[in-house]
Amino acid sequence: MLTVIAATQNKHKLTELRSIMEKFGMEVISQAEAGLGDIDVVEDGDTFEANSFKKANEIMKLSGKIAVADDSGLAVDYLGGAPGVYSARYAGEHKSDLDNNNKLLAELDGIENRRASFVSVVTMVYPDGKVLAARGECPGKIIHAPRGDGGFGYDPLFVPDGFEKTFAEITAEEKNTVSHRAKALEKLEEMLNK
Ligand code: IMP
């Protein structure tokens, strides 16, 4: 079984990466389990691709093992793709998911076009320098008030196409079949099997 280190400090992302990659026969271990403690790679790139590669590459270099990273965010049509790579700190540094959600609702107040997509770029970096990267997108819409208490981030505000419920109202299993992260990882898996 292929064992990879997840280059993230986000417990929700770790759980999702784990359950999706498990289905593909891969074992995901956390930075802590790999003995790396709480290293937080600075995300200073302006694309998902750049940040995703940076996180995986740094963790691979520090551990000498295969690392996988997800860089993701919400791209809102009316906001020209914002918050995008800045999704985690949309309301400012050290603000909460709730602050970010409230800012998004304020920006879309009175706006009819609520189309948005979640985007994830997953990158796997090997100690020999091999790099695999894949992008997944999940289209949907932003509702007017949060619903549900599962998931994380913008999940309570996002209804994926084909669903009536938000990402925070569906089960983790359902989210892991349609999410941006699942789609990116499915593509990555195809690359691994080529
Ligand atoms: P980063 O990849 O560490 O830059 O953070 C991505 C940010 O995008 C998260 O902190 C969330 O705010 C948002 N995000 C990414 N994926 C999801 C998701 O599956 N659900 C809800 N929010 C997400």
JSON list of C-alpha atoms and ligand atoms in Angstrom, two decimals:
[
{"chain": "A", "resi": 1, "resn": "MET", "atom": "CA", "xyz": [0.00, 0.00, 0.00]},
{"chain": "A", "resi": 2, "resn": "LEU", "atom": "CA", "xyz": [1.25, 3.47, -0.91]},
{"chain": "A", "resi": 3, "resn": "THR", "atom": "CA", "xyz": [1.70, 5.62, 2.20]},
{"chain": "A", "resi": 4, "resn": "VAL", "atom": "CA", "xyz": [1.66, 9.41, 1.79]},
{"chain": "A", "resi": 5, "resn": "ILE", "atom": "CA", "xyz": [1.95, 12.30, 4.24]},
{"chain": "A", "resi": 6, "resn": "ALA", "atom": "CA", "xyz": [-0.84, 14.87, 4.04]},
{"chain": "A", "resi": 7, "resn": "ALA", "atom": "CA", "xyz": [0.72, 18.34, 3.98]},
{"chain": "A", "resi": 8, "resn": "THR", "atom": "CA", "xyz": [-1.98, 20.06, 6.01]},
{"chain": "A", "resi": 9, "resn": "GLN", "atom": "CA", "xyz": [-2.78, 21.28, 9.50]},
{"chain": "A", "resi": 10, "resn": "ASN", "atom": "CA", "xyz": [-6.49, 21.33, 8.69]},
{"chain": "A", "resi": 11, "resn": "LYS", "atom": "CA", "xyz": [-8.10, 18.34, 10.44]},
{"chain": "A", "resi": 12, "resn": "HIS", "atom": "CA", "xyz": [-11.17, 18.44, 8.19]},
{"chain": "A", "resi": 13, "resn": "LYS", "atom": "CA", "xyz": [-9.06, 18.29, 5.04]},
{"chain": "A", "resi": 14, "resn": "LEU", "atom": "CA", "xyz": [-7.00, 15.47, 6.55]},
{"chain": "A", "resi": 15, "resn": "THR", "atom": "CA", "xyz": [-10.15, 13.45, 7.28]},
{"chain": "A", "resi": 16, "resn": "GLU", "atom": "CA", "xyz": [-11.49, 14.00, 3.76]},
{"chain": "A", "resi": 17, "resn": "LEU", "atom": "CA", "xyz": [-8.15, 13.18, 2.08]},
{"chain": "A", "resi": 18, "resn": "ARG", "atom": "CA", "xyz": [-7.93, 10.06, 4.20]},
{"chain": "A", "resi": 19, "resn": "SER", "atom": "CA", "xyz": [-11.42, 8.71, 3.43]},
{"chain": "A", "resi": 20, "resn": "ILE", "atom": "CA", "xyz": [-11.16, 9.44, -0.30]},
{"chain": "A", "resi": 21, "resn": "MET", "atom": "CA", "xyz": [-7.62, 8.10, -0.76]},
{"chain": "A", "resi": 22, "resn": "GLU", "atom": "CA", "xyz": [-8.37, 5.02, 1.33]},
{"chain": "A", "resi": 23, "resn": "LYS", "atom": "CA", "xyz": [-10.85, 3.98, -1.37]},
{"chain": "A", "resi": 24, "resn": "PHE", "atom": "CA", "xyz": [-7.96, 4.12, -3.86]},
{"chain": "A", "resi": 25, "resn": "GLY", "atom": "CA", "xyz": [-5.83, 1.87, -1.63]},
{"chain": "A", "resi": 26, "resn": "MET", "atom": "CA", "xyz": [-3.59, 4.64, -0.28]},
{"chain": "A", "resi": 27, "resn": "GLU", "atom": "CA", "xyz": [-2.77, 5.26, 3.36]},
{"chain": "A", "resi": 28, "resn": "VAL", "atom": "CA", "xyz": [-2.67, 8.90, 4.45]},
{"chain": "A", "resi": 29, "resn": "ILE", "atom": "CA", "xyz": [-0.73, 9.88, 7.55]},
{"chain": "A", "resi": 30, "resn": "SER", "atom": "CA", "xyz": [-0.75, 13.28, 9.22]},
{"chain": "A", "resi": 31, "resn": "GLN", "atom": "CA", "xyz": [2.27, 15.55, 9.63]},
{"chain": "A", "resi": 32, "resn": "ALA", "atom": "CA", "xyz": [2.18, 14.74, 13.36]},
{"chain": "A", "resi": 33, "resn": "GLU", "atom": "CA", "xyz": [2.17, 11.00, 12.68]},
{"chain": "A", "resi": 34, "resn": "ALA", "atom": "CA", "xyz": [5.16, 11.53, 10.38]},
{"chain": "A", "resi": 35, "resn": "GLY", "atom": "CA", "xyz": [6.97, 13.25, 13.27]},
{"chain": "A", "resi": 36, "resn": "LEU", "atom": "CA", "xyz": [6.81, 16.69, 11.65]},
{"chain": "A", "resi": 37, "resn": "GLY", "atom": "CA", "xyz": [4.71, 18.40, 14.29]},
{"chain": "A", "resi": 38, "resn": "ASP", "atom": "CA", "xyz": [2.88, 21.60, 13.48]},
{"chain": "A", "resi": 39, "resn": "ILE", "atom": "CA", "xyz": [4.68, 22.91, 10.43]},
{"chain": "A", "resi": 40, "resn": "ASP", "atom": "CA", "xyz": [2.53, 25.45, 8.60]},
{"chain": "A", "resi": 41, "resn": "VAL", "atom": "CA", "xyz": [3.82, 26.10, 5.09]},
{"chain": "A", "resi": 42, "resn": "VAL", "atom": "CA", "xyz": [3.37, 29.77, 4.07]},
{"chain": "A", "resi": 43, "resn": "GLU", "atom": "CA", "xyz": [0.86, 29.98, 1.23]},
{"chain": "A", "resi": 44, "resn": "ASP", "atom": "CA", "xyz": [2.18, 32.96, -0.69]},
{"chain": "A", "resi": 45, "resn": "GLY", "atom": "CA", "xyz": [1.41, 31.81, -4.23]},
{"chain": "A", "resi": 46, "resn": "ASP", "atom": "CA", "xyz": [-1.36, 33.43, -6.23]},
{"chain": "A", "resi": 47, "resn": "THR", "atom": "CA", "xyz": [-2.68, 30.21, -7.76]},
{"chain": "A", "resi": 48, "resn": "PHE", "atom": "CA", "xyz": [-4.04, 26.99, -6.26]},
{"chain": "A", "resi": 49, "resn": "GLU", "atom": "CA", "xyz": [-1.39, 25.14, -8.30]},
{"chain": "A", "resi": 50, "resn": "ALA", "atom": "CA", "xyz": [1.52, 27.13, -6.83]},
{"chain": "A", "resi": 51, "resn": "ASN", "atom": "CA", "xyz": [0.36, 26.80, -3.22]},
{"chain": "A", "resi": 52, "resn": "SER", "atom": "CA", "xyz": [-0.50, 23.13, -3.57]},
{"chain": "A", "resi": 53, "resn": "PHE", "atom": "CA", "xyz": [2.95, 22.31, -4.99]},
{"chain": "A", "resi": 54, "resn": "LYS", "atom": "CA", "xyz": [4.70, 24.42, -2.35]},
{"chain": "A", "resi": 55, "resn": "LYS", "atom": "CA", "xyz": [2.97, 22.63, 0.55]},
{"chain": "A", "resi": 56, "resn": "ALA", "atom": "CA", "xyz": [3.58, 19.11, -0.81]},
{"chain": "A", "resi": 57, "resn": "ASN", "atom": "CA", "xyz": [7.18, 19.87, -1.80]},
{"chain": "A", "resi": 58, "resn": "GLU", "atom": "CA", "xyz": [8.14, 21.32, 1.59]},
{"chain": "A", "resi": 59, "resn": "ILE", "atom": "CA", "xyz": [6.66, 18.38, 3.50]},
{"chain": "A", "resi": 60, "resn": "MET", "atom": "CA", "xyz": [8.33, 15.91, 1.10]},
{"chain": "A", "resi": 61, "resn": "LYS", "atom": "CA", "xyz": [11.70, 17.64, 1.64]},
{"chain": "A", "resi": 62, "resn": "LEU", "atom": "CA", "xyz": [11.34, 17.65, 5.43]},
{"chain": "A", "resi": 63, "resn": "SER", "atom": "CA", "xyz": [10.25, 14.01, 5.64]},
{"chain": "A", "resi": 64, "resn": "GLY", "atom": "CA", "xyz": [11.98, 12.40, 2.67]},
{"chain": "A", "resi": 65, "resn": "LYS", "atom": "CA", "xyz": [8.63, 10.68, 1.95]},
{"chain": "A", "resi": 66, "resn": "ILE", "atom": "CA", "xyz": [5.84, 11.08, -0.61]},
{"chain": "A", "resi": 67, "resn": "ALA", "atom": "CA", "xyz": [3.63, 14.03, 0.33]},
{"chain": "A", "resi": 68, "resn": "VAL", "atom": "CA", "xyz": [0.21, 15.10, -0.88]},
{"chain": "A", "resi": 69, "resn": "ALA", "atom": "CA", "xyz": [-1.29, 18.59, -0.55]},
{"chain": "A", "resi": 70, "resn": "ASP", "atom": "CA", "xyz": [-4.65, 20.12, -1.34]},
{"chain": "A", "resi": 71, "resn": "ASP", "atom": "CA", "xyz": [-4.97, 23.83, -2.00]},
{"chain": "A", "resi": 72, "resn": "SER", "atom": "CA", "xyz": [-8.56, 24.79, -2.35]},
{"chain": "A", "resi": 73, "resn": "GLY", "atom": "CA", "xyz": [-11.11, 27.56, -2.16]},
{"chain": "A", "resi": 74, "resn": "LEU", "atom": "CA", "xyz": [-14.41, 28.98, -3.28]},
{"chain": "A", "resi": 75, "resn": "ALA", "atom": "CA", "xyz": [-14.68, 30.91, -6.55]},
{"chain": "A", "resi": 76, "resn": "VAL", "atom": "CA", "xyz": [-17.81, 33.07, -6.70]},
{"chain": "A", "resi": 77, "resn": "ASP", "atom": "CA", "xyz": [-18.91, 34.20, -10.20]},
{"chain": "A", "resi": 78, "resn": "TYR", "atom": "CA", "xyz": [-20.31, 37.61, -9.16]},
{"chain": "A", "resi": 79, "resn": "LEU", "atom": "CA", "xyz": [-17.08, 38.33, -7.24]},
{"chain": "A", "resi": 80, "resn": "GLY", "atom": "CA", "xyz": [-14.90, 37.53, -10.28]},
{"chain": "A", "resi": 81, "resn": "GLY", "atom": "CA", "xyz": [-13.60, 34.30, -8.73]},
{"chain": "A", "resi": 82, "resn": "ALA", "atom": "CA", "xyz": [-12.99, 35.69, -5.20]},
{"chain": "A", "resi": 83, "resn": "PRO", "atom": "CA", "xyz": [-12.28, 34.67, -2.50]},
{"chain": "A", "resi": 84, "resn": "GLY", "atom": "CA", "xyz": [-10.36, 32.01, -4.49]},
{"chain": "A", "resi": 85, "resn": "VAL", "atom": "CA", "xyz": [-6.88, 31.34, -3.09]},
{"chain": "A", "resi": 86, "resn": "TYR", "atom": "CA", "xyz": [-7.69, 33.74, -0.24]},
{"chain": "A", "resi": 87, "resn": "SER", "atom": "CA", "xyz": [-10.74, 31.72, 0.93]},
{"chain": "A", "resi": 88, "resn": "ALA", "atom": "CA", "xyz": [-9.19, 30.71, 4.28]},
{"chain": "A", "resi": 89, "resn": "ARG", "atom": "CA", "xyz": [-8.49, 34.35, 5.21]},
{"chain": "A", "resi": 90, "resn": "TYR", "atom": "CA", "xyz": [-11.28, 36.18, 3.36]},
{"chain": "A", "resi": 91, "resn": "ALA", "atom": "CA", "xyz": [-12.36, 38.13, 6.47]},
{"chain": "A", "resi": 92, "resn": "GLY", "atom": "CA", "xyz": [-8.71, 38.70, 7.51]},
{"chain": "A", "resi": 93, "resn": "GLU", "atom": "CA", "xyz": [-5.89, 36.76, 9.18]},
{"chain": "A", "resi": 94, "resn": "HIS", "atom": "CA", "xyz": [-6.92, 34.61, 12.18]},
{"chain": "A", "resi": 95, "resn": "LYS", "atom": "CA", "xyz": [-10.64, 35.05, 11.52]},
{"chain": "A", "resi": 96, "resn": "SER", "atom": "CA", "xyz": [-13.06, 32.14, 11.84]},
{"chain": "A", "resi": 97, "resn": "ASP", "atom": "CA", "xyz": [-15.09, 30.21, 9.25]},
{"chain": "A", "resi": 98, "resn": "LEU", "atom": "CA", "xyz": [-18.12, 32.06, 10.63]},
{"chain": "A", "resi": 99, "resn": "ASP", "atom": "CA", "xyz": [-16.46, 35.45, 9.94]},
{"chain": "A", "resi": 100, "resn": "ASN", "atom": "CA", "xyz": [-15.63, 34.33, 6.39]},
{"chain": "A", "resi": 101, "resn": "ASN", "atom": "CA", "xyz": [-19.19, 33.12, 5.83]},
{"chain": "A", "resi": 102, "resn": "ASN", "atom": "CA", "xyz": [-20.63, 36.37, 7.14]},
{"chain": "A", "resi": 103, "resn": "LYS", "atom": "CA", "xyz": [-18.38, 38.40, 4.87]},
{"chain": "A", "resi": 104, "resn": "LEU", "atom": "CA", "xyz": [-19.45, 36.34, 1.86]},
{"chain": "A", "resi": 105, "resn": "LEU", "atom": "CA", "xyz": [-23.14, 36.81, 2.71]},
{"chain": "A", "resi": 106, "resn": "ALA", "atom": "CA", "xyz": [-22.59, 40.57, 3.07]},
{"chain": "A", "resi": 107, "resn": "GLU", "atom": "CA", "xyz": [-20.80, 40.77, -0.31]},
{"chain": "A", "resi": 108, "resn": "LEU", "atom": "CA", "xyz": [-23.69, 38.92, -1.98]},
{"chain": "A", "resi": 109, "resn": "ASP", "atom": "CA", "xyz": [-26.44, 40.81, -0.18]},
{"chain": "A", "resi": 110, "resn": "GLY", "atom": "CA", "xyz": [-29.18, 41.61, -2.72]},
{"chain": "A", "resi": 111, "resn": "ILE", "atom": "CA", "xyz": [-27.29, 39.86, -5.55]},
{"chain": "A", "resi": 112, "resn": "GLU", "atom": "CA", "xyz": [-29.25, 37.37, -7.64]},
{"chain": "A", "resi": 113, "resn": "ASN", "atom": "CA", "xyz": [-26.32, 35.66, -9.36]},
{"chain": "A", "resi": 114, "resn": "ARG", "atom": "CA", "xyz": [-25.13, 33.27, -6.64]},
{"chain": "A", "resi": 115, "resn": "ARG", "atom": "CA", "xyz": [-23.25, 30.79, -8.86]},
{"chain": "A", "resi": 116, "resn": "ALA", "atom": "CA", "xyz": [-19.97, 29.55, -7.39]},
{"chain": "A", "resi": 117, "resn": "SER", "atom": "CA", "xyz": [-17.55, 26.64, -7.64]},
{"chain": "A", "resi": 118, "resn": "PHE", "atom": "CA", "xyz": [-15.34, 24.98, -5.10]},
{"chain": "A", "resi": 119, "resn": "VAL", "atom": "CA", "xyz": [-11.88, 24.31, -6.55]},
{"chain": "A", "resi": 120, "resn": "SER", "atom": "CA", "xyz": [-9.18, 21.94, -5.32]},
{"chain": "A", "resi": 121, "resn": "VAL", "atom": "CA", "xyz": [-5.73, 21.35, -6.71]},
{"chain": "A", "resi": 122, "resn": "VAL", "atom": "CA", "xyz": [-4.13, 18.22, -5.31]},
{"chain": "A", "resi": 123, "resn": "THR", "atom": "CA", "xyz": [-0.39, 17.69, -5.76]},
{"chain": "A", "resi": 124, "resn": "MET", "atom": "CA", "xyz": [1.69, 14.63, -4.95]},
{"chain": "A", "resi": 125, "resn": "VAL", "atom": "CA", "xyz": [5.46, 15.06, -4.74]},
{"chain": "A", "resi": 126, "resn": "TYR", "atom": "CA", "xyz": [7.90, 12.12, -4.60]},
{"chain": "A", "resi": 127, "resn": "PRO", "atom": "CA", "xyz": [11.39, 12.15, -3.10]},
{"chain": "A", "resi": 128, "resn": "ASP", "atom": "CA", "xyz": [12.84, 11.50, -6.60]},
{"chain": "A", "resi": 129, "resn": "GLY", "atom": "CA", "xyz": [11.29, 14.75, -7.82]},
{"chain": "A", "resi": 130, "resn": "LYS", "atom": "CA", "xyz": [8.26, 13.25, -9.58]},
{"chain": "A", "resi": 131, "resn": "VAL", "atom": "CA", "xyz": [5.23, 15.55, -9.38]},
{"chain": "A", "resi": 132, "resn": "LEU", "atom": "CA", "xyz": [1.59, 14.70, -10.10]},
{"chain": "A", "resi": 133, "resn": "ALA", "atom": "CA", "xyz": [-1.08, 17.41, -9.93]},
{"chain": "A", "resi": 134, "resn": "ALA", "atom": "CA", "xyz": [-4.82, 17.47, -10.66]},
{"chain": "A", "resi": 135, "resn": "ARG", "atom": "CA", "xyz": [-7.61, 20.04, -10.38]},
{"chain": "A", "resi": 136, "resn": "GLY", "atom": "CA", "xyz": [-11.17, 19.26, -9.38]},
{"chain": "A", "resi": 137, "resn": "GLU", "atom": "CA", "xyz": [-14.16, 21.61, -9.43]},
{"chain": "A", "resi": 138, "resn": "CYS", "atom": "CA", "xyz": [-17.61, 21.33, -7.89]},
{"chain": "A", "resi": 139, "resn": "PRO", "atom": "CA", "xyz": [-20.19, 23.82, -9.26]},
{"chain": "A", "resi": 140, "resn": "GLY", "atom": "CA", "xyz": [-23.14, 25.03, -7.20]},
{"chain": "A", "resi": 141, "resn": "LYS", "atom": "CA", "xyz": [-24.69, 28.08, -5.56]},
{"chain": "A", "resi": 142, "resn": "ILE", "atom": "CA", "xyz": [-24.42, 30.19, -2.43]},
{"chain": "A", "resi": 143, "resn": "ILE", "atom": "CA", "xyz": [-27.61, 30.33, -0.36]},
{"chain": "A", "resi": 144, "resn": "HIS", "atom": "CA", "xyz": [-28.83, 33.29, 1.74]},
{"chain": "A", "resi": 145, "resn": "ALA", "atom": "CA", "xyz": [-28.30, 31.89, 5.26]},
{"chain": "A", "resi": 146, "resn": "PRO", "atom": "CA", "xyz": [-26.19, 29.02, 6.62]},
{"chain": "A", "resi": 147, "resn": "ARG", "atom": "CA", "xyz": [-27.71, 25.53, 6.92]},
{"chain": "A", "resi": 148, "resn": "GLY", "atom": "CA", "xyz": [-26.28, 22.40, 8.56]},
{"chain": "A", "resi": 149, "resn": "ASP", "atom": "CA", "xyz": [-23.43, 21.73, 10.92]},
{"chain": "A", "resi": 150, "resn": "GLY", "atom": "CA", "xyz": [-21.29, 19.14, 9.16]},
{"chain": "A", "resi": 151, "resn": "GLY", "atom": "CA", "xyz": [-18.14, 19.84, 7.18]},
{"chain": "A", "resi": 152, "resn": "PHE", "atom": "CA", "xyz": [-16.10, 23.03, 7.51]},
{"chain": "A", "resi": 153, "resn": "GLY", "atom": "CA", "xyz": [-15.39, 26.38, 5.90]},
{"chain": "A", "resi": 154, "resn": "TYR", "atom": "CA", "xyz": [-18.08, 27.57, 3.51]},
{"chain": "A", "resi": 155, "resn": "ASP", "atom": "CA", "xyz": [-19.95, 24.22, 3.57]},
{"chain": "A", "resi": 156, "resn": "PRO", "atom": "CA", "xyz": [-23.10, 25.62, 5.30]},
{"chain": "A", "resi": 157, "resn": "LEU", "atom": "CA", "xyz": [-23.55, 28.17, 2.49]},
{"chain": "A", "resi": 158, "resn": "PHE", "atom": "CA", "xyz": [-22.88, 25.94, -0.54]},
{"chain": "A", "resi": 159, "resn": "VAL", "atom": "CA", "xyz": [-25.45, 23.79, -2.35]},
{"chain": "A", "resi": 160, "resn": "PRO", "atom": "CA", "xyz": [-23.75, 21.65, -5.02]},
{"chain": "A", "resi": 161, "resn": "ASP", "atom": "CA", "xyz": [-25.53, 21.22, -8.37]},
{"chain": "A", "resi": 162, "resn": "GLY", "atom": "CA", "xyz": [-27.90, 18.25, -8.30]},
{"chain": "A", "resi": 163, "resn": "PHE", "atom": "CA", "xyz": [-28.56, 18.63, -4.55]},
{"chain": "A", "resi": 164, "resn": "GLU", "atom": "CA", "xyz": [-31.10, 20.55, -2.44]},
{"chain": "A", "resi": 165, "resn": "LYS", "atom": "CA", "xyz": [-28.94, 20.35, 0.67]},
{"chain": "A", "resi": 166, "resn": "THR", "atom": "CA", "xyz": [-25.74, 22.18, 1.56]},
{"chain": "A", "resi": 167, "resn": "PHE", "atom": "CA", "xyz": [-22.36, 20.48, 1.93]},
{"chain": "A", "resi": 168, "resn": "ALA", "atom": "CA", "xyz": [-22.92, 20.86, 5.70]},
{"chain": "A", "resi": 169, "resn": "GLU", "atom": "CA", "xyz": [-26.24, 18.98, 5.54]},
{"chain": "A", "resi": 170, "resn": "ILE", "atom": "CA", "xyz": [-25.22, 15.97, 3.42]},
{"chain": "A", "resi": 171, "resn": "THR", "atom": "CA", "xyz": [-23.18, 13.11, 4.87]},
{"chain": "A", "resi": 172, "resn": "ALA", "atom": "CA", "xyz": [-19.39, 13.06, 4.70]},
{"chain": "A", "resi": 173, "resn": "GLU", "atom": "CA", "xyz": [-19.68, 10.04, 2.37]},
{"chain": "A", "resi": 174, "resn": "GLU", "atom": "CA", "xyz": [-21.90, 11.98, -0.03]},
{"chain": "A", "resi": 175, "resn": "LYS", "atom": "CA", "xyz": [-19.63, 15.02, 0.04]},
{"chain": "A", "resi": 176, "resn": "ASN", "atom": "CA", "xyz": [-16.65, 12.77, -0.67]},
{"chain": "A", "resi": 177, "resn": "THR", "atom": "CA", "xyz": [-18.23, 11.49, -3.87]},
{"chain": "A", "resi": 178, "resn": "VAL", "atom": "CA", "xyz": [-19.05, 14.89, -5.46]},
{"chain": "A", "resi": 179, "resn": "SER", "atom": "CA", "xyz": [-16.65, 17.39, -3.92]},
{"chain": "A", "resi": 180, "resn": "HIS", "atom": "CA", "xyz": [-13.87, 19.32, -5.70]},
{"chain": "A", "resi": 181, "resn": "ARG", "atom": "CA", "xyz": [-11.37, 17.38, -3.54]},
{"chain": "A", "resi": 182, "resn": "ALA", "atom": "CA", "xyz": [-12.86, 14.01, -4.57]},
{"chain": "A", "resi": 183, "resn": "LYS", "atom": "CA", "xyz": [-12.77, 15.01, -8.25]},
{"chain": "A", "resi": 184, "resn": "ALA", "atom": "CA", "xyz": [-9.14, 16.14, -8.06]},
{"chain": "A", "resi": 185, "resn": "LEU", "atom": "CA", "xyz": [-8.15, 12.93, -6.27]},
{"chain": "A", "resi": 186, "resn": "GLU", "atom": "CA", "xyz": [-9.99, 10.77, -8.81]},
{"chain": "A", "resi": 187, "resn": "LYS", "atom": "CA", "xyz": [-7.92, 12.38, -11.58]},
{"chain": "A", "resi": 188, "resn": "LEU", "atom": "CA", "xyz": [-4.75, 11.90, -9.56]},
{"chain": "A", "resi": 189, "resn": "GLU", "atom": "CA", "xyz": [-5.60, 8.25, -9.09]},
{"chain": "A", "resi": 190, "resn": "GLU", "atom": "CA", "xyz": [-6.03, 7.82, -12.87]},
{"chain": "A", "resi": 191, "resn": "MET", "atom": "CA", "xyz": [-2.56, 9.33, -13.35]},
{"chain": "A", "resi": 192, "resn": "LEU", "atom": "CA", "xyz": [-1.10, 6.94, -10.80]},
{"chain": "A", "resi": 193, "resn": "ASN", "atom": "CA", "xyz": [-2.57, 3.96, -12.63]},
{"chain": "A", "resi": 194, "resn": "LYS", "atom": "CA", "xyz": [-1.26, 4.97, -16.07]},
{"chain": "B", "resi": 1, "resn": "IMP", "atom": "P1", "xyz": [-6.25, 26.48, 2.00]},
{"chain": "B", "resi": 1, "resn": "IMP", "atom": "O1", "xyz": [-6.32, 25.42, 0.93]},
{"chain": "B", "resi": 1, "resn": "IMP", "atom": "O2", "xyz": [-5.50, 26.05, 3.19]},
{"chain": "B", "resi": 1, "resn": "IMP", "atom": "O3", "xyz": [-5.79, 27.78, 1.42]},
{"chain": "B", "resi": 1, "resn": "IMP", "atom": "O4", "xyz": [-7.71, 26.73, 2.56]},
{"chain": "B", "resi": 1, "resn": "IMP", "atom": "C1", "xyz": [-8.81, 26.54, 1.78]},
{"chain": "B", "resi": 1, "resn": "IMP", "atom": "C2", "xyz": [-10.01, 27.29, 2.36]},
{"chain": "B", "resi": 1, "resn": "IMP", "atom": "O5", "xyz": [-11.03, 27.21, 1.36]},
{"chain": "B", "resi": 1, "resn": "IMP", "atom": "C3", "xyz": [-10.58, 26.67, 3.61]},
{"chain": "B", "resi": 1, "resn": "IMP", "atom": "O6", "xyz": [-10.10, 27.26, 4.77]},
{"chain": "B", "resi": 1, "resn": "IMP", "atom": "C4", "xyz": [-12.08, 26.93, 3.43]},
{"chain": "B", "resi": 1, "resn": "IMP", "atom": "O7", "xyz": [-12.39, 28.22, 3.85]},
{"chain": "B", "resi": 1, "resn": "IMP", "atom": "C5", "xyz": [-12.26, 26.85, 1.93]},
{"chain": "B", "resi": 1, "resn": "IMP", "atom": "N1", "xyz": [-12.57, 25.47, 1.51]},
{"chain": "B", "resi": 1, "resn": "IMP", "atom": "C6", "xyz": [-11.79, 24.62, 0.80]},
{"chain": "B", "resi": 1, "resn": "IMP", "atom": "N2", "xyz": [-12.39, 23.43, 0.64]},
{"chain": "B", "resi": 1, "resn": "IMP", "atom": "C7", "xyz": [-13.57, 23.52, 1.28]},
{"chain": "B", "resi": 1, "resn": "IMP", "atom": "C8", "xyz": [-14.62, 22.59, 1.50]},
{"chain": "B", "resi": 1, "resn": "IMP", "atom": "O8", "xyz": [-14.60, 21.42, 1.10]},
{"chain": "B", "resi": 1, "resn": "IMP", "atom": "N3", "xyz": [-15.68, 23.08, 2.20]},
{"chain": "B", "resi": 1, "resn": "IMP", "atom": "C9", "xyz": [-15.74, 24.34, 2.68]},
{"chain": "B", "resi": 1, "resn": "IMP", "atom": "N4", "xyz": [-14.77, 25.22, 2.55]},
{"chain": "B", "resi": 1, "resn": "IMP", "atom": "C10", "xyz": [-13.68, 24.82, 1.84]}
]
